[in-house]
XYZ file of C-alpha atoms in Angstrom:
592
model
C 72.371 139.039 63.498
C 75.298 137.880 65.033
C 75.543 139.820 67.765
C 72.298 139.410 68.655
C 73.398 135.467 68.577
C 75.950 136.474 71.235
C 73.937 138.791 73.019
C 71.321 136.248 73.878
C 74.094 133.324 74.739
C 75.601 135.631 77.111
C 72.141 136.386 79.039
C 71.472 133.071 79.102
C 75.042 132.284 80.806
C 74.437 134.652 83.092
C 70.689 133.644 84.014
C 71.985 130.328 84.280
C 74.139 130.983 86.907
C 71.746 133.419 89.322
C 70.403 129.967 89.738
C 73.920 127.843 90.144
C 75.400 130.599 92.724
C 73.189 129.405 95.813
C 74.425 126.214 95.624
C 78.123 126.807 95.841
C 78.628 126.743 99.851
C 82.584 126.311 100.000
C 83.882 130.643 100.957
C 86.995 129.811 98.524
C 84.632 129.178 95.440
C 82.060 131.650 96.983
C 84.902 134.468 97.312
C 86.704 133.409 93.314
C 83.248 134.328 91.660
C 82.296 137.563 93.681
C 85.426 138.659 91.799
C 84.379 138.384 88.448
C 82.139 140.999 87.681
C 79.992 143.532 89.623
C 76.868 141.170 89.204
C 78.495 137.930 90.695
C 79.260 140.221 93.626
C 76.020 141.275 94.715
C 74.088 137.579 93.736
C 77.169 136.607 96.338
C 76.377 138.980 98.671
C 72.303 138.492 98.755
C 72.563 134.674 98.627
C 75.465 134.187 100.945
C 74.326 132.244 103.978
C 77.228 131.448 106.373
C 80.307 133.297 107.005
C 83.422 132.421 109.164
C 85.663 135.162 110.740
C 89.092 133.781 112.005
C 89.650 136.873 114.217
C 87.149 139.279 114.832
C 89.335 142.063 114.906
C 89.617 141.753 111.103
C 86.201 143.386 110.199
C 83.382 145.307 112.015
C 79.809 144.076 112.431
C 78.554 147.058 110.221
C 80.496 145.617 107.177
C 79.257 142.521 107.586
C 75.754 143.121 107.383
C 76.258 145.888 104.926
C 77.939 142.820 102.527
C 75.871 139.861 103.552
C 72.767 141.637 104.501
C 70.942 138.024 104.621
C 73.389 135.811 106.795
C 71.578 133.191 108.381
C 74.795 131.649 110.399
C 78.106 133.593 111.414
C 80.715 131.564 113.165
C 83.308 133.966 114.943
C 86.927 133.471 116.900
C 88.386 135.473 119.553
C 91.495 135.232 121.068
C 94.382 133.418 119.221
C 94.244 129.383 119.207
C 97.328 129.395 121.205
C 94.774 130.618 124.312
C 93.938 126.929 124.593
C 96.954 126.347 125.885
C 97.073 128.878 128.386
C 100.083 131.294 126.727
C 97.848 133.590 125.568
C 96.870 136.616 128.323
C 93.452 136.145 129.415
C 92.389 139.804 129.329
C 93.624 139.952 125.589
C 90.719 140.481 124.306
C 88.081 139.056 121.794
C 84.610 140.841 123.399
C 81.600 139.761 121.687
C 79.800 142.863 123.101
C 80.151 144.669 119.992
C 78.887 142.239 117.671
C 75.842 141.313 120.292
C 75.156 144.722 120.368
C 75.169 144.777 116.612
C 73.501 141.390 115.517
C 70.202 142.898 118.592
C 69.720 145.974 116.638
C 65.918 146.120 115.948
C 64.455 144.711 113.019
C 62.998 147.414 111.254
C 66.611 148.731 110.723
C 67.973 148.138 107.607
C 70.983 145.899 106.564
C 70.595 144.728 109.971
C 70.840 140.534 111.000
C 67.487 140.117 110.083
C 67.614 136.187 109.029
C 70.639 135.680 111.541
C 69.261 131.849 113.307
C 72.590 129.923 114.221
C 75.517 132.214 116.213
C 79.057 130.578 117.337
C 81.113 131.969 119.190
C 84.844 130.389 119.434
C 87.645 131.479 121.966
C 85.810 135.274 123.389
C 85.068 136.698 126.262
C 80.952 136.965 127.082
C 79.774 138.457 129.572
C 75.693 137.863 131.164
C 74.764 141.112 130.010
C 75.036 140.129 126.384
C 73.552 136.620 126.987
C 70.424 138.703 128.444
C 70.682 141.074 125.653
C 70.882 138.339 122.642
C 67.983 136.251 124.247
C 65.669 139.068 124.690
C 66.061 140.829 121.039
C 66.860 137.653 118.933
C 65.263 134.657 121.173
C 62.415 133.970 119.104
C 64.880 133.527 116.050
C 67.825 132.009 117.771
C 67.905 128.313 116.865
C 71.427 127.223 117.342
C 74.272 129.116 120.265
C 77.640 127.819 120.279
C 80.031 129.140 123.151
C 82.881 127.257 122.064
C 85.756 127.752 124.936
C 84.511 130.627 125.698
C 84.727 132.137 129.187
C 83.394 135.540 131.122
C 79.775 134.577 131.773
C 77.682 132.514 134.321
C 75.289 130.240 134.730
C 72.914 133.413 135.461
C 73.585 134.698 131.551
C 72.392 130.871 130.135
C 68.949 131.205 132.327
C 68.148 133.962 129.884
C 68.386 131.495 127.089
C 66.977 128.756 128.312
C 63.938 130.880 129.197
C 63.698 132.964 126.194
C 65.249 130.820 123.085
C 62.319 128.463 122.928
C 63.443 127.526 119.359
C 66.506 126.486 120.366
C 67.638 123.519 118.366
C 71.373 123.032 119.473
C 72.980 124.911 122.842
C 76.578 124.378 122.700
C 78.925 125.277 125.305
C 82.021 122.840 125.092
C 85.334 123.742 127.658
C 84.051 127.131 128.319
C 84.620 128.561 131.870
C 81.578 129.264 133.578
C 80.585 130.736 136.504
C 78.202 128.030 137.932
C 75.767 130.133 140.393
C 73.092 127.068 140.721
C 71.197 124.598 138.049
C 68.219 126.882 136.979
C 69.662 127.470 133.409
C 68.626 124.012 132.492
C 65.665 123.543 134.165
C 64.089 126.932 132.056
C 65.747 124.705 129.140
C 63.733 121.514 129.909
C 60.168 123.441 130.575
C 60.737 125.670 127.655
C 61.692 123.747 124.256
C 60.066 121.227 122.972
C 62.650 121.169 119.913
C 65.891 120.732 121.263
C 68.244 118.462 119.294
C 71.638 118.952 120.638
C 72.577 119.845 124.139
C 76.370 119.843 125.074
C 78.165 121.208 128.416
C 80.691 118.622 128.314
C 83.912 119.262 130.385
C 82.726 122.166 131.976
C 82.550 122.582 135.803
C 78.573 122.651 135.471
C 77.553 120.164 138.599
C 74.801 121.731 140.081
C 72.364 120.027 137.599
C 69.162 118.199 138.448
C 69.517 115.026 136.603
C 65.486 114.870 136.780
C 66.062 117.690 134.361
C 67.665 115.728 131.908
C 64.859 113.158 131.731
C 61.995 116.223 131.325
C 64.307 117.143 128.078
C 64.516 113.642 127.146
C 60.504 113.175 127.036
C 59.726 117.087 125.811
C 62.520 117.478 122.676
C 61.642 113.892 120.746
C 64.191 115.191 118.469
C 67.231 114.931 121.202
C 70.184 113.356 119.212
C 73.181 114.251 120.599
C 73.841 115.327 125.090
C 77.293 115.618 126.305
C 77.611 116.893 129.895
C 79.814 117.305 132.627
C 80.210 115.052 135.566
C 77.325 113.380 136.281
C 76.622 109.676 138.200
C 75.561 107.316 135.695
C 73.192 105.473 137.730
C 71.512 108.450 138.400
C 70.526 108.849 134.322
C 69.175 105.522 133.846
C 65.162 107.245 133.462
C 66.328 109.730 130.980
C 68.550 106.947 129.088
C 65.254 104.916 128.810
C 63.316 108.391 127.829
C 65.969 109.290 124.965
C 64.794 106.910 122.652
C 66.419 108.665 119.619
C 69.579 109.601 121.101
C 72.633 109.388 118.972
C 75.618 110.429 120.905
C 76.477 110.213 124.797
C 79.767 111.666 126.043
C 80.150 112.774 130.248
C 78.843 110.977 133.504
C 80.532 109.087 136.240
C 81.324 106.281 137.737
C 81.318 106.428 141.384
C 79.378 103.247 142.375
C 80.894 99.377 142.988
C 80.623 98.224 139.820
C 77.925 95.259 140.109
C 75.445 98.564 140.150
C 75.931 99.270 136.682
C 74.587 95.828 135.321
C 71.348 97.685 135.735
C 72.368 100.409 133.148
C 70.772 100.384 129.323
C 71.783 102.528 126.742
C 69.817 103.455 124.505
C 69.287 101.420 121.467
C 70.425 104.337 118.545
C 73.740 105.584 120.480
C 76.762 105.230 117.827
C 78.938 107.750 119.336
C 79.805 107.246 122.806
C 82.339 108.831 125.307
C 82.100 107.893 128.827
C 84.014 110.026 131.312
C 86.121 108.065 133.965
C 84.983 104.387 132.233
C 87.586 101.843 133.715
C 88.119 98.171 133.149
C 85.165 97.209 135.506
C 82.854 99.566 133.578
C 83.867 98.746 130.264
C 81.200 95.559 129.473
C 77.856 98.430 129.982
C 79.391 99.464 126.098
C 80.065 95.400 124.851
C 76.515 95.272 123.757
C 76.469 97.508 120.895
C 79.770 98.303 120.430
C 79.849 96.765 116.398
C 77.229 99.604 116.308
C 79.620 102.042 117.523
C 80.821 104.913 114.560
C 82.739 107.792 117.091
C 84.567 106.350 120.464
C 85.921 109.110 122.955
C 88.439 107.729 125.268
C 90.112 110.785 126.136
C 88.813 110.508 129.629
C 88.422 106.950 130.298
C 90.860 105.474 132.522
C 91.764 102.002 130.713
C 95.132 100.658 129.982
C 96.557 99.584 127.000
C 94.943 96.287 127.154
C 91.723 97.734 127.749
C 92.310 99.903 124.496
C 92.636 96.661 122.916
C 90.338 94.917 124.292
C 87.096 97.253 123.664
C 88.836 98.336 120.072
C 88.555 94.877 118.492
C 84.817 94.979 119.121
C 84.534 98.290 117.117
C 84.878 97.685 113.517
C 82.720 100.078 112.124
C 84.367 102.607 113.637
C 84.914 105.732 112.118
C 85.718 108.490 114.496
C 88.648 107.448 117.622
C 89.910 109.795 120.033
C 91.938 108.893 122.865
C 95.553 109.328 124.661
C 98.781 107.976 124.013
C 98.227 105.017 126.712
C 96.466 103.289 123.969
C 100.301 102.356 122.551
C 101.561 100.972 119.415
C 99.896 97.433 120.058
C 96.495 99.656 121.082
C 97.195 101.359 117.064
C 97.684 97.820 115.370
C 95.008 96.613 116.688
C 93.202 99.444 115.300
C 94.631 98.848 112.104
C 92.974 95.339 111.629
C 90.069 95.506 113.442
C 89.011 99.328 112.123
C 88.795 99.784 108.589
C 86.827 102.087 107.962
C 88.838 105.218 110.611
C 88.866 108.386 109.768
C 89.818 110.156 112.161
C 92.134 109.663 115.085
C 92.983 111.852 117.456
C 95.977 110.622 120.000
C 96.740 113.384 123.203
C 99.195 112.973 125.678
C 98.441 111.501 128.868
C 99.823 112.448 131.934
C 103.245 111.842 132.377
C 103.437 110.764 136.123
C 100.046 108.792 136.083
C 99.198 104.882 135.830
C 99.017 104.743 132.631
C 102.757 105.598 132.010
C 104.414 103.076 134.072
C 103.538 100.677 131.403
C 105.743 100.169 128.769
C 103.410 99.793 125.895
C 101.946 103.120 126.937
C 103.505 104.762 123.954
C 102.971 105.588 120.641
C 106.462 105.115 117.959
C 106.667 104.937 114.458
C 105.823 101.219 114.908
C 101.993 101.922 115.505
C 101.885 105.159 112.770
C 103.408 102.087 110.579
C 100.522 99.669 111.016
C 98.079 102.557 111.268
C 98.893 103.985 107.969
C 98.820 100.285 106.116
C 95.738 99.388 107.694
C 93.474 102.602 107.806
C 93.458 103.968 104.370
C 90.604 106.107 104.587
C 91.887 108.263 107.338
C 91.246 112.069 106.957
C 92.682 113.128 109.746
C 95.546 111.843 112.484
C 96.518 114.117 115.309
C 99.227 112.353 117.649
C 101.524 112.593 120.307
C 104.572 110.335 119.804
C 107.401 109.349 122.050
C 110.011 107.983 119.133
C 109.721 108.778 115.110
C 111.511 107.869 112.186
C 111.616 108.887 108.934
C 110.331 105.632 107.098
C 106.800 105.995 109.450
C 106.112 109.353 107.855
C 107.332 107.833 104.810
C 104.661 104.993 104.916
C 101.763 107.843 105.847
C 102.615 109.933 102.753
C 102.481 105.980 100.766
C 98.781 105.157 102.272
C 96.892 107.654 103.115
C 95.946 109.166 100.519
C 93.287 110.638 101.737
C 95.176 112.864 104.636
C 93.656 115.951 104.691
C 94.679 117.221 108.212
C 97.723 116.083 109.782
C 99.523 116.453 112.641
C 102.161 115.509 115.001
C 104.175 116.179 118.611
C 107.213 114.858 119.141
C 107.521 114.257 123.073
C 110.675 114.589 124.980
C 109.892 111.767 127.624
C 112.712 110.048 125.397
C 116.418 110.730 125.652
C 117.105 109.852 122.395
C 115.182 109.534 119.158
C 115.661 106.808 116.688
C 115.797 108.967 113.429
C 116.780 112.456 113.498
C 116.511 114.760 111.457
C 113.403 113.932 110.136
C 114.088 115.799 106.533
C 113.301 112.760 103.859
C 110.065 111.710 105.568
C 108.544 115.366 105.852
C 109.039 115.525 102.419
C 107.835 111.862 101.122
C 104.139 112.647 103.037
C 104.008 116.224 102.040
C 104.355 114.725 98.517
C 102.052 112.150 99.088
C 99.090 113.380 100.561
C 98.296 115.778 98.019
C 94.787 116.580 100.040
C 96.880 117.648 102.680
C 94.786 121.216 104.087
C 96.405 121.574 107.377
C 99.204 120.585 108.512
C 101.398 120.675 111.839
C 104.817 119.390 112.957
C 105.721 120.001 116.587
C 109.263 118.459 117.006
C 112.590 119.493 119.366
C 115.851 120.930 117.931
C 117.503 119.224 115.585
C 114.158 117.375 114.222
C 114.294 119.019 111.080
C 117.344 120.757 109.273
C 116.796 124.238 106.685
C 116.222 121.495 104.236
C 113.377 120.368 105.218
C 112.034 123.034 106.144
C 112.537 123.987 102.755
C 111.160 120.719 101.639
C 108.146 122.057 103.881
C 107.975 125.764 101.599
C 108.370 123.337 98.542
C 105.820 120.602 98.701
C 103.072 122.424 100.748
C 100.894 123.263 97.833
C 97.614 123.145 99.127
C 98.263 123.743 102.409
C 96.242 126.674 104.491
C 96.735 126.204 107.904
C 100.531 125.291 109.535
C 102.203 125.209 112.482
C 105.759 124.035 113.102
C 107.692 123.631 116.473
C 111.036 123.376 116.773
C 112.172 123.544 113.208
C 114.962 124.641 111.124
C 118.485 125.911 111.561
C 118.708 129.698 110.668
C 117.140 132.473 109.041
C 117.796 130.473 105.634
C 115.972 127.824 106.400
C 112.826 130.035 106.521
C 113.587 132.279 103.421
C 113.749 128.942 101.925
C 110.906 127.700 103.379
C 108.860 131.284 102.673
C 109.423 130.761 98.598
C 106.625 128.230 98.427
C 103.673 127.555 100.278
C 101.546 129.810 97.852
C 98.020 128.581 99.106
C 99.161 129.334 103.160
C 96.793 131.820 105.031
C 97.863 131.215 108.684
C 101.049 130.306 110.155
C 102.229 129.829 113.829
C 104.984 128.695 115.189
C 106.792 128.217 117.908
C 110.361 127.643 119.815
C 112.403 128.516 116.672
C 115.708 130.491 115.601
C 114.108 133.234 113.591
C 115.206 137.011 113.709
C 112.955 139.480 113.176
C 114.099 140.956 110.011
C 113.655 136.726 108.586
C 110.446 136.595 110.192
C 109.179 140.195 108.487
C 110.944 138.924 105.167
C 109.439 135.635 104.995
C 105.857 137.201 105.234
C 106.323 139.553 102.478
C 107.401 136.250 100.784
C 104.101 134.343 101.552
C 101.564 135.781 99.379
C 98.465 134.646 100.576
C 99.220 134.960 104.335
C 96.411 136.134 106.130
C 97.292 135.724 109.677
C 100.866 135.331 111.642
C 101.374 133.913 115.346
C 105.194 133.472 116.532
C 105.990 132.708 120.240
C 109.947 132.138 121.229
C 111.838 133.814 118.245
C 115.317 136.158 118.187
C 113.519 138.700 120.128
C 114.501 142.384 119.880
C 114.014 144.883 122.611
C 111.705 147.024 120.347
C 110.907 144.875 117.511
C 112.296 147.268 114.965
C 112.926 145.014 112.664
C 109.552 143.438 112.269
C 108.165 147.008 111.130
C 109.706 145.517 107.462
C 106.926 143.877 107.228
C 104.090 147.069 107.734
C 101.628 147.641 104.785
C 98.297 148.265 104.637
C 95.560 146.740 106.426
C 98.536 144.394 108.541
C 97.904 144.872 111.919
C 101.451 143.922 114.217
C 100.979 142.983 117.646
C 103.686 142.636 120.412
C 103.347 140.265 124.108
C 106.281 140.776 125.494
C 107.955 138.097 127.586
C 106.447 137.522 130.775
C 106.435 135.535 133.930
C 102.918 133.752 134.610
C 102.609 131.457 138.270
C 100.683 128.211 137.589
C 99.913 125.610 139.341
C 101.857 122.116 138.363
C 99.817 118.853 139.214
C 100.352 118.882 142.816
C 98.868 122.341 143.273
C 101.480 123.697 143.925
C 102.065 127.373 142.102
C 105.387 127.623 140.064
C 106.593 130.511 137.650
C 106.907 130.107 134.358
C 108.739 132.086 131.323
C 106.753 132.843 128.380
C 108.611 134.012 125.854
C 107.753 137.284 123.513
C 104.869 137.073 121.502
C 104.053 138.345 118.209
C 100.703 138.445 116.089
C 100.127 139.898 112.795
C 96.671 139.933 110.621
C 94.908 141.431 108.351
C 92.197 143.546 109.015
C 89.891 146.042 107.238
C 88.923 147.516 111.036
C 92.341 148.863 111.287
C 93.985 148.892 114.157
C 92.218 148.035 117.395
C 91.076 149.643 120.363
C 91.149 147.729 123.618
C 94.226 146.903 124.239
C 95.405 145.042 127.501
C 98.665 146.361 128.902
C 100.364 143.096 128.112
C 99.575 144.140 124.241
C 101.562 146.366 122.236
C 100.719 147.833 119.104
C 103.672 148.111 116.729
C 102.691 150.938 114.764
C 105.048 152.537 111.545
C 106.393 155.396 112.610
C 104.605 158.666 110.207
């Protein structure tokens, strides 16, 4: 009788949760109960609907159908995030041929991508022929492409979407290089869908537009919330600003008129996230109107002064979303503080070092604005700056306030002889101890900026922590033994311009137990990198770039060589090693 009783709790337990599992979304939960039992694995593997893949190189398509046989979004990155910043080789790799060839398989296959509606693509190389490919097997299906800095394909590839992915909902294609052959890709769009929602080109070198095409979008996709697009005159989008009734969020256009033109220009009446490309002081009043309305402000390439910052800030204060450059200054941040309560995230990049901007003192960011920002904004999530001077009693005051800090970080320029407070040990450690939400983290500083102690406080405090990257830190191979002991939640680590040998390097990722992913540029490089084979198991794939001289061209055009140091980037992967290998790549392989 009894075990009956038992019997019949634990079926209804189980039956219980067949119906709880399609509601948990986050992969950590979603990959903690596959592991339970045999039955949570395959109600996880039927009902799983997204899946990200950090580097592609770590599975093959045919695994991930045969696991997730019902995906209905994959998100995919190619080459390592250090490829934004142009020290990655551009023929590294990350082809999305294979997996287009893979997710176009026909239909009456099995395990193939059969519910597969929303693809994006971060950081790989795409060519036309799998942008024809994708729109004529999956078109009908397709209802979101992201091509998120991605580069190899041309203006030719996106008229194959535009004229075949008439369910296309959002078209993303952010900083990707693209071949611009004319403006027929959008034009298909516009006489196509009737359901577009999202449409975003923005800083691309797209400029052979129509803007008539814009306004035939505007009246066909009554759903259009959010258009962000490259360089485009202003005046010239006035009809499709007054057709874009329900529009959301503007970022792009130009200003190339006298500015008594633009009195004529009306946005429209539900934008709350704005970012107007080459706005200056003259421009500035066309956003007065509703800027209390205003929830997400892009700055990043407006050309305004400090006192501009200030100026338009103090008529934001529901403002929740800021992104700008360092011109905006420590009196540009305490304004913010009072006038901007509800921030949550700020984003701060550097501006350009010989421009306008900088000949004005207040053009800087210091530990007196991250002061007044932390007291004042205590909902922020997320703060990404660039700052001139730090001390350790500003980090202290962010690891007081915001409690909320999920994702956190900071560059320490070297426009400054001198720094006020160096090392920065005590005030690592007080925010890392504070902002217990703390998810990602990176510190970018120059030598001396933190001792082996705090990078030890780093290892120590870091509980939660998954993603980190650190510049310019520590003293010696101690320091990072140290800082390898804790850290137990960290899947992917890069860093940059430290002291490291190879042997601490290989020893410090045998420490970090739930490292997933490795990326170390300028480190005690070897000749053959011996000593990193301590670290070979398994499933760890070990990468080599050696150092290299690349000719770029500085900001008068002029080409200049620079040294890259060696490379080195380790990952797990249940593809094994891979195939296409540039000859800037080596494999480091343990010798049978």
């Amino acid at each position: 009788m009894e075990d009956q009783k038992v019997s019949r709790m634990s079926f209804g337990r189980a039956d219980v949760l067949d119906y709880v599992i399609p509601y948990i979304h986050d992969p950590r939960d979603r990959g903690a109960v596959s592991l339970v039992c045999k039955r949570w694995y395959d109600l996880d593997a039927l009902t799983r609907k997204h899946v990200t893949i950090a580097l592609c190189y770590t599975t093959t398509p045919e695994r991930l159908r045969t696991r997730f046989p019902h995906l209905e979004s994959l998100k995919l990155k190619g080459k390592p995030r250090a490829a934004m910043f142009n020290l990655i080789p551009e023929d590294w790799g990350g082809y999305v041929t294979p997996w287009v060839q893979a997710i176009s398989i026909s239909e009456s296959i099995n395990c193939s991508f059969n519910c597969l509606r929303s693809l994006h693509f971060r950081r790989m190389i795409v060519r036309d022929s799998d942008l024809e490919l994708l729109a004529r097997s999956r078109g009908h299906a397709l209802q979101a492409l992201r091509l998120d800095k991605c580069s190899g394909f041309s203006t030719d590839g996106l008229l194959h979407i535009g004229r075949s992915c008439r369910s296309l909902r959002t078209l993303f294609l952010e900083e990707s290089a693209i071949n611009e052959k004319d403006g027929e890709w959008l034009h298909e769009l516009a006489v196509n869908n009737t359901v577009l929602e999202t449409l975003n080109f923005y800083m691309t070198d797209l400029a052979k537009v129509r803007f008539e095409d814009f306004e035939l979008i505007a009246r066909n996709c009554r759903n259009l919330i959010s258009v962000k697009i490259s360089d485009c005159e202003i005046l010239n989008l006035v009809p499709f600003f007054q057709a874009a009734a329900n529009l959301e969020e503007f970022c792009g256009g130009s200003f190339n008129a006298q500015p008594d033109r633009y009195s004529v220009v009306t946005l429209p009446q539900r934008l709350c996230r704005l970012g107007l490309t080459y706005m200056g002081t003259h421009e500035m009043p066309i956003v007065f109107p509703f800027a209390n309305l205003l929830k997400k402000l892009d700055l990043l390439y407006a050309l305004l002064d400090t006192e501009d910052h200030c100026n338009l800030i103090q008529r934001c204060p529901n403002l929740e979303v800021l992104e700008t450059r360092n011109v905006i200054g420590d009196r540009g941040l305490e304004i913010l503080a009072r006038s901007c309560k509800r921030l949550k995230r700020l984003r701060i990049e550097r501006g350009a070092d010989d421009g306008q901007e900088m000949e004005d003192e207040e053009g800087i960011v210091s530990q007196r604005g991250l002061i007044a920002l932390a007291q004042g904004c205590l909902e922020l999530e997320y703060l990404a700056v660039y700052v001139s001077d730090i001390t350790n009693v500003s980090l202290e005051n962010i690891g007081t306030y915001s409690k909320n800090l999920c994702d956190f970080r900071l560059v320490l320029l070297d426009r400054e002889e001198t720094i006020t407070d160096l090392p920065l040990d005590n005030g690592v450690r007080a925010l890392l101890r504070g902002c217990e939400k703390l998810r990602r983290f990176a510190l970018y500083l120059r030598p001396g900026g933190l001792t082996d102690v705090g990078l030890g406080y780093i290892g120590r405090y870091s509980q939660n922590v998954r993603w980190m990257l650190l510049g310019y830190v520590g003293e010696s191979d101690a320091g990072l033994l140290q800082f390898s002991r804790g850290c137990p939640s960290l899947q992917k680590l890069e860093m940059r311009g430290c002291c490291f040998s190879e042997h601490a390097l290989a020893t410090a990722v045998m420490h970090l137990t739930s490292l997933r992913y490795l990326w170390v540029q300028g480190y005690r490089a070897s000749s053959t990198g011996r000593d990193l084979l301590a670290m070979a198991r398994p499933f760890w794939n070990i990468e080599l770039i050696p150092a290299r001289r690349v000719v770029v061209a500085n900001q008068l055009g002029d080409n200049v060589v620079l040294e890259h140091p060696a490379h080195i980037l380790a990952y797990y992967s249940l593809a094994g090693q891979r195939t296409d290998f540039p000859d800037t790549v080596i494999p480091l392989e343990p010798r049978a």
